[in-house]
mmCIF file of C-alpha atoms in Angstrom:
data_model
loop_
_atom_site.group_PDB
_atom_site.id
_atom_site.type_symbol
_atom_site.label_atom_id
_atom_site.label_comp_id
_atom_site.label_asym_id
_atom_site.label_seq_id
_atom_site.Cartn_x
_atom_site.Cartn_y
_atom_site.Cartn_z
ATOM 1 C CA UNK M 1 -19.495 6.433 4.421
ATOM 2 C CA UNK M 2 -21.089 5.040 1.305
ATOM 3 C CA UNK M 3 -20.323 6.895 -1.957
ATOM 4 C CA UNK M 4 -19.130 6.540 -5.700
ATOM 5 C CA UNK M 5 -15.440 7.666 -6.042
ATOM 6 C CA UNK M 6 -14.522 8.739 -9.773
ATOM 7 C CA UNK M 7 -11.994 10.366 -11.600
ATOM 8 C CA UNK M 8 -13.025 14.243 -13.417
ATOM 9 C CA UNK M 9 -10.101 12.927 -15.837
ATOM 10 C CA UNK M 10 -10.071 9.572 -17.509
ATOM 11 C CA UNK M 11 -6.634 7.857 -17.135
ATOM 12 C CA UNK M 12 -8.141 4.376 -16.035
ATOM 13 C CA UNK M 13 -8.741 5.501 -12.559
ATOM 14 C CA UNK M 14 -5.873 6.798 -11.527
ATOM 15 C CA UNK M 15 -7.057 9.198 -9.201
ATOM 16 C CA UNK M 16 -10.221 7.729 -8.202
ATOM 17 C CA UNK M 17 -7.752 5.550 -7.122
ATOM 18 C CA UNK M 18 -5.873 7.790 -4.848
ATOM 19 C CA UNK M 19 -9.139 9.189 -3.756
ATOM 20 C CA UNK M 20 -9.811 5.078 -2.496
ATOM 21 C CA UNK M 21 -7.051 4.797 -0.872
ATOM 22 C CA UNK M 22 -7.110 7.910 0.943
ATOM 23 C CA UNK M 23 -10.541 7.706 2.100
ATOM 24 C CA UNK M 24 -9.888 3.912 3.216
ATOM 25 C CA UNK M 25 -6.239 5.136 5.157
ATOM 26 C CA UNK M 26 -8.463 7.753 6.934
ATOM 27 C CA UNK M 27 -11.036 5.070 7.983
ATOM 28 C CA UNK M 28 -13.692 5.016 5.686
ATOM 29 C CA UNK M 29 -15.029 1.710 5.806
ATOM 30 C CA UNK M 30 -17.673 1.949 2.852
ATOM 31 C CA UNK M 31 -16.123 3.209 -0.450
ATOM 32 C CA UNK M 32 -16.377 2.027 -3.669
ATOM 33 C CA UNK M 33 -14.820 2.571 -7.121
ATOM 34 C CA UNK M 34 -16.565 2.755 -10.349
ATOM 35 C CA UNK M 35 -15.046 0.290 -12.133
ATOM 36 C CA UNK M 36 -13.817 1.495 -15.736
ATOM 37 C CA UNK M 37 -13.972 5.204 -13.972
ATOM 38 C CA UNK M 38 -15.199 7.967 -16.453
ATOM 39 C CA UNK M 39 -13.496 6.460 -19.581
ATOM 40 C CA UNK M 40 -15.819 3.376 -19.462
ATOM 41 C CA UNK M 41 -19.128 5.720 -18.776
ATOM 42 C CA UNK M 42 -17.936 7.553 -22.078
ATOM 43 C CA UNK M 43 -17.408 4.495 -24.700
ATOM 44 C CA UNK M 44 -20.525 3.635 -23.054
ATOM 45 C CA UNK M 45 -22.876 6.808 -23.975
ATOM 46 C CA UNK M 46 -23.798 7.508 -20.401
ATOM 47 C CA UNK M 47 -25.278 10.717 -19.700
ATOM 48 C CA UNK M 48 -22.917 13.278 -18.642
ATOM 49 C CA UNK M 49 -23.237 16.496 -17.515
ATOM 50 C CA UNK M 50 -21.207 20.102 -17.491
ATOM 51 C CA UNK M 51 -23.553 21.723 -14.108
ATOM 52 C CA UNK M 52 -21.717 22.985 -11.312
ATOM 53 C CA UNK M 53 -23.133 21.777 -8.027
ATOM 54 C CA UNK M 54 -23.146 23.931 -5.090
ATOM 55 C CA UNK M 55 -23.254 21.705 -2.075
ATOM 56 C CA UNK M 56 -23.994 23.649 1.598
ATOM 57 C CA UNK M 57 -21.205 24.019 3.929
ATOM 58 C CA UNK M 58 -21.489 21.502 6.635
ATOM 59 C CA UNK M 59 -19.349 20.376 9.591
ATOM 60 C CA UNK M 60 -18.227 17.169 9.988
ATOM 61 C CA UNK M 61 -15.780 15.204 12.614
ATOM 62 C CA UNK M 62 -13.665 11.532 11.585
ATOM 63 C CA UNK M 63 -14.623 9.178 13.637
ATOM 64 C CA UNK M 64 -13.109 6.229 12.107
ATOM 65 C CA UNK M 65 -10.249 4.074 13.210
ATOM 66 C CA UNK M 66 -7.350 4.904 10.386
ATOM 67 C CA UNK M 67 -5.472 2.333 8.728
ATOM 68 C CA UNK M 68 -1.416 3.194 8.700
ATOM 69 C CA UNK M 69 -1.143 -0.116 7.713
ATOM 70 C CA UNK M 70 -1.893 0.834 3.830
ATOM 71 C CA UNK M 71 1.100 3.264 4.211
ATOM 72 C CA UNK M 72 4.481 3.574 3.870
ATOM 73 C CA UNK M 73 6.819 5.941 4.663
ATOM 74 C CA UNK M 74 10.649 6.469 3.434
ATOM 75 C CA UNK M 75 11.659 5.449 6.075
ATOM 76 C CA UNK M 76 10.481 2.341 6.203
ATOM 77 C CA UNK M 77 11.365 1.884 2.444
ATOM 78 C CA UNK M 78 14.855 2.850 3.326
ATOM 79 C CA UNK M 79 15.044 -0.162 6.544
ATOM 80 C CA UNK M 80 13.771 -2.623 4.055
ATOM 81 C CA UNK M 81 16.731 -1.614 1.945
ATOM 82 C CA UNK M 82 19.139 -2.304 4.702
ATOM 83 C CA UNK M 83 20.168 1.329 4.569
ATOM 84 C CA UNK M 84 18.845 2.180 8.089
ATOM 85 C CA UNK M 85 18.702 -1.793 9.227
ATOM 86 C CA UNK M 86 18.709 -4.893 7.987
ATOM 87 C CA UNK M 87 16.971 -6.002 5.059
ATOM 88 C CA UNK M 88 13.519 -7.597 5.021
ATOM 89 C CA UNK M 89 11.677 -9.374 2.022
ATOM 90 C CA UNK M 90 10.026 -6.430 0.518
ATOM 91 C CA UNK M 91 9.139 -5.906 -3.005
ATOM 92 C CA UNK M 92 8.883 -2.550 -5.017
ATOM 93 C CA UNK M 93 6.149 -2.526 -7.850
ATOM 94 C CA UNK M 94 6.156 0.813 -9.715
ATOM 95 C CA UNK M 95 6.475 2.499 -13.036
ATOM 96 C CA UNK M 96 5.060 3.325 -16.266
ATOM 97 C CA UNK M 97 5.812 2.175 -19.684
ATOM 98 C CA UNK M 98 9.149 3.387 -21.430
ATOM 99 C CA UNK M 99 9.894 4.435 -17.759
ATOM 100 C CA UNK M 100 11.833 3.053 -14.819
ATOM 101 C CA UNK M 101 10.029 2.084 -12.042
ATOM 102 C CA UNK M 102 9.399 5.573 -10.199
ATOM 103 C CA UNK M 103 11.387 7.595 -13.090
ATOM 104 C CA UNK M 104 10.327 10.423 -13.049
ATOM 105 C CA UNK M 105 8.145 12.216 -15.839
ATOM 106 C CA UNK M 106 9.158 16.137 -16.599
ATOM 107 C CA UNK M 107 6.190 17.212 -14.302
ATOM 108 C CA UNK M 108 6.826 20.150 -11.558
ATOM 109 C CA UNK M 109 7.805 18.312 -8.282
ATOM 110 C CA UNK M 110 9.370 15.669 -9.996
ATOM 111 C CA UNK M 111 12.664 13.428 -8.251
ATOM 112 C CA UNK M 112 15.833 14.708 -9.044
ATOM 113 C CA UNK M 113 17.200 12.247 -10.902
ATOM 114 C CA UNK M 114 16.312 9.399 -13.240
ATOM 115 C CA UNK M 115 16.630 5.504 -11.847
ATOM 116 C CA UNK M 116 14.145 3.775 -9.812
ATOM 117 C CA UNK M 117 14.918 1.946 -5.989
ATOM 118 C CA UNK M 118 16.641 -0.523 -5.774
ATOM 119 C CA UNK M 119 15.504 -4.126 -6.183
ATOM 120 C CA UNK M 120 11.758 -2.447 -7.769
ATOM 121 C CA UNK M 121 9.892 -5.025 -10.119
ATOM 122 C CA UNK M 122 8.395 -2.708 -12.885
ATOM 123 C CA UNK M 123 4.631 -3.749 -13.414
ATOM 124 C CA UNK M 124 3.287 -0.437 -14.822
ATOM 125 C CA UNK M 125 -0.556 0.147 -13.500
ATOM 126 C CA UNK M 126 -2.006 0.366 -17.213
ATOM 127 C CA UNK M 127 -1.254 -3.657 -17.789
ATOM 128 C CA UNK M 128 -3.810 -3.844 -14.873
ATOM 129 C CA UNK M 129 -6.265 -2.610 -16.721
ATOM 130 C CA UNK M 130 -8.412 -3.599 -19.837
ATOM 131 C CA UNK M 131 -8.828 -1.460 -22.820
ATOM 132 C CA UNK M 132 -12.066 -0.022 -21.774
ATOM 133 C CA UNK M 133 -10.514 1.200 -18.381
ATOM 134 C CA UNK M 134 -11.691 -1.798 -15.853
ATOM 135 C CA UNK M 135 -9.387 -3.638 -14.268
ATOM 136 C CA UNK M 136 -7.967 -7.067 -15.587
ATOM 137 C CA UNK M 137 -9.488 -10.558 -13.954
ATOM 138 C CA UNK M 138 -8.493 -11.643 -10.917
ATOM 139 C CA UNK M 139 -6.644 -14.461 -12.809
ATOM 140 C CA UNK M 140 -4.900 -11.982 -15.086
ATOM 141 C CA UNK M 141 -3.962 -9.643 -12.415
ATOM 142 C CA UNK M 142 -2.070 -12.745 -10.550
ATOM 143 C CA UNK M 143 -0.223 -13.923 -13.263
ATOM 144 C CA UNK M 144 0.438 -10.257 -14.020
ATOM 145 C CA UNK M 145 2.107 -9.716 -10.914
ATOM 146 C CA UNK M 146 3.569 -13.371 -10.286
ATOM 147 C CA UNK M 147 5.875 -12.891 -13.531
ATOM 148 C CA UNK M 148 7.631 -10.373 -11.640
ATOM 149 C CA UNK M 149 7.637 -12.487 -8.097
ATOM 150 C CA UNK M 150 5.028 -10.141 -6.220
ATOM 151 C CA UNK M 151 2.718 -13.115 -4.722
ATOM 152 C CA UNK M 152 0.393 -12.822 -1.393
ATOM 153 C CA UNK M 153 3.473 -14.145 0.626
ATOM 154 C CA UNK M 154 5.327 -11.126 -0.156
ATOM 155 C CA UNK M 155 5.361 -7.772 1.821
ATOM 156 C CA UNK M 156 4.360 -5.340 -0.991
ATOM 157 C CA UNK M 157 4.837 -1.638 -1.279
ATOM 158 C CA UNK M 158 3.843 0.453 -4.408
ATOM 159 C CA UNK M 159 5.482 3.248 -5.785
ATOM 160 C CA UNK M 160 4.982 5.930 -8.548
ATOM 161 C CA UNK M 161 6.174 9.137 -8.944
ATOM 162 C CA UNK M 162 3.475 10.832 -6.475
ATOM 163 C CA UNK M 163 1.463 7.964 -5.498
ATOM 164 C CA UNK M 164 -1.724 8.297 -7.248
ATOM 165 C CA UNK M 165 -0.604 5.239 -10.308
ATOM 166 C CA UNK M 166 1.121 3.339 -7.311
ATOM 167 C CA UNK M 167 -2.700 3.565 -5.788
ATOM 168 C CA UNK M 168 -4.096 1.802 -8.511
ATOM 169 C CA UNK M 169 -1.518 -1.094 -7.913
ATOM 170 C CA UNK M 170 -2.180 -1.029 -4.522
ATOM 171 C CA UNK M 171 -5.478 -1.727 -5.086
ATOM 172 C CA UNK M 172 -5.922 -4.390 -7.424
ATOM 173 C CA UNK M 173 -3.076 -5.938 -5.150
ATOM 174 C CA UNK M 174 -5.170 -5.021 -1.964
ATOM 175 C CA UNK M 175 -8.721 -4.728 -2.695
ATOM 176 C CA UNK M 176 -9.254 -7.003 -5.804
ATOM 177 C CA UNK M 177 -6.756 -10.216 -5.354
ATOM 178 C CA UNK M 178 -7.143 -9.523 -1.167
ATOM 179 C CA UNK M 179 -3.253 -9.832 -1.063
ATOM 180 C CA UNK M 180 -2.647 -9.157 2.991
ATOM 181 C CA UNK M 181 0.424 -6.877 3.159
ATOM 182 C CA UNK M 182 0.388 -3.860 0.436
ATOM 183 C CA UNK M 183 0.831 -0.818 1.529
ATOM 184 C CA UNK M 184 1.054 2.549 -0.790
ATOM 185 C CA UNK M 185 4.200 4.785 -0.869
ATOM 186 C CA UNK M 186 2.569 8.317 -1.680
ATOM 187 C CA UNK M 187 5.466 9.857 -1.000
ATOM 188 C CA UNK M 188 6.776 7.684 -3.808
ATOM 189 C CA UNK M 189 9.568 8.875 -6.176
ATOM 190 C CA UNK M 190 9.398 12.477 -5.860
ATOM 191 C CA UNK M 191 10.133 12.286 -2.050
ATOM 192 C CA UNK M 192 12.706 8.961 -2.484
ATOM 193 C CA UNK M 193 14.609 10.828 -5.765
ATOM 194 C CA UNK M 194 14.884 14.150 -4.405
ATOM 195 C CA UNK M 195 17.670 13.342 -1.064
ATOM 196 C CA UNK M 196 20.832 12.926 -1.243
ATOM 197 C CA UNK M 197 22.417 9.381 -1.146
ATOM 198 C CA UNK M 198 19.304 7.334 -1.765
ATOM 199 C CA UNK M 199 20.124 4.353 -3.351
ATOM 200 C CA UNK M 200 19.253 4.628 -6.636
ATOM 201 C CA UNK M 201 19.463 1.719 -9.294
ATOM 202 C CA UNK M 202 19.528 2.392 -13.052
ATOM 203 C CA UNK M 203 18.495 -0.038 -16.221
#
């Protein structure tokens, strides 16, 4: 499939994001992201326009091969916490600013408590980006991430609070610096906050 994915909101590409990494989990081989999403097209005086499209109803069949390997599941963040099994080597980046790493914001469906998981590095997705809404250079991005020890060695999973920001980590970590283990937790803090006995670290 060959196609421009794009946000209907601004928000850096958030959920153009999300849309990505869906599409490429489910097998979609050719996707792309407009880089700078909708915010860019704006500052730059792009056309835009407010017509509803009515596309036919068609049928259609995946025939891809899916990718599980971009996913993770709490249970697998839970057996790299040693809580199930032993601990691997498995880092955590997550967050927004003034936030913890996978706090949660006041939003319907939110975790049940404040804190983030445990041993989480806290690179919020906006210092991936640029002001105008495209994404930082690849040099940036890897000294972004290498201040808080997530290099290509490292097993990666990303983490928001419902896995479309944690998307946008995943892939500048993924697509953009071609970093070989990253997988997205979209079950991400509002699945892992809501259980009882998670661990949970605070500050």
């Amino acid at each position: 499939m060959s196609g421009l994915c794009r946000a209907n909101r601004g928000n850096n590409n958030w959920f153009a994001a999300y849309a990505y990494w869906v599409l490429r989990l489910r097998g979609f081989a050719k996707v792309k992201l407009l880089d700078g999403g909708r915010k860019k097209w704006e500052m730059e005086g792009r056309d835009m326009s407010q017509q509803v499209i009515d596309y036919r109803r068609t049928g259609f069949t995946m025939t891809g091969q899916e990718n599980p390997q971009f996913r993770a599941l709490r249970g697998e963040v839970l057996e790299r916490l040693g809580v199930l099994r032993p601990p691997g080597r498995r880092t955590v980046p997550g967050g927004v600013p003034g936030r913890e790493a996978g706090a949660p914001s006041p939003a319907p469906g939110a975790g049940t408590g404040a804190g983030h998981i445990p041993g989480a590095a806290n690179v919020p997705w906006a210092q991936a980006a640029n002001e105008d809404g495209t994404f930082k250079s690849a040099d940036d991005l890897k000294e972004l991430y290498a201040r808080k020890g997530i290099t290509p060695d490292r097993e990666i999973i990303a983490y928001c609070r419902i896995g479309e920001r944690s998307s946008h980590t995943w892939f500048a970590l993924h697509e953009l610096l071609g970093y070989p283990d990253v997988k997205n937790y979209d079950g991400s803090w509002t699945e892992y906050g809501s259980p009882v006995r998670a661990p949970v670290e605070m500050g």
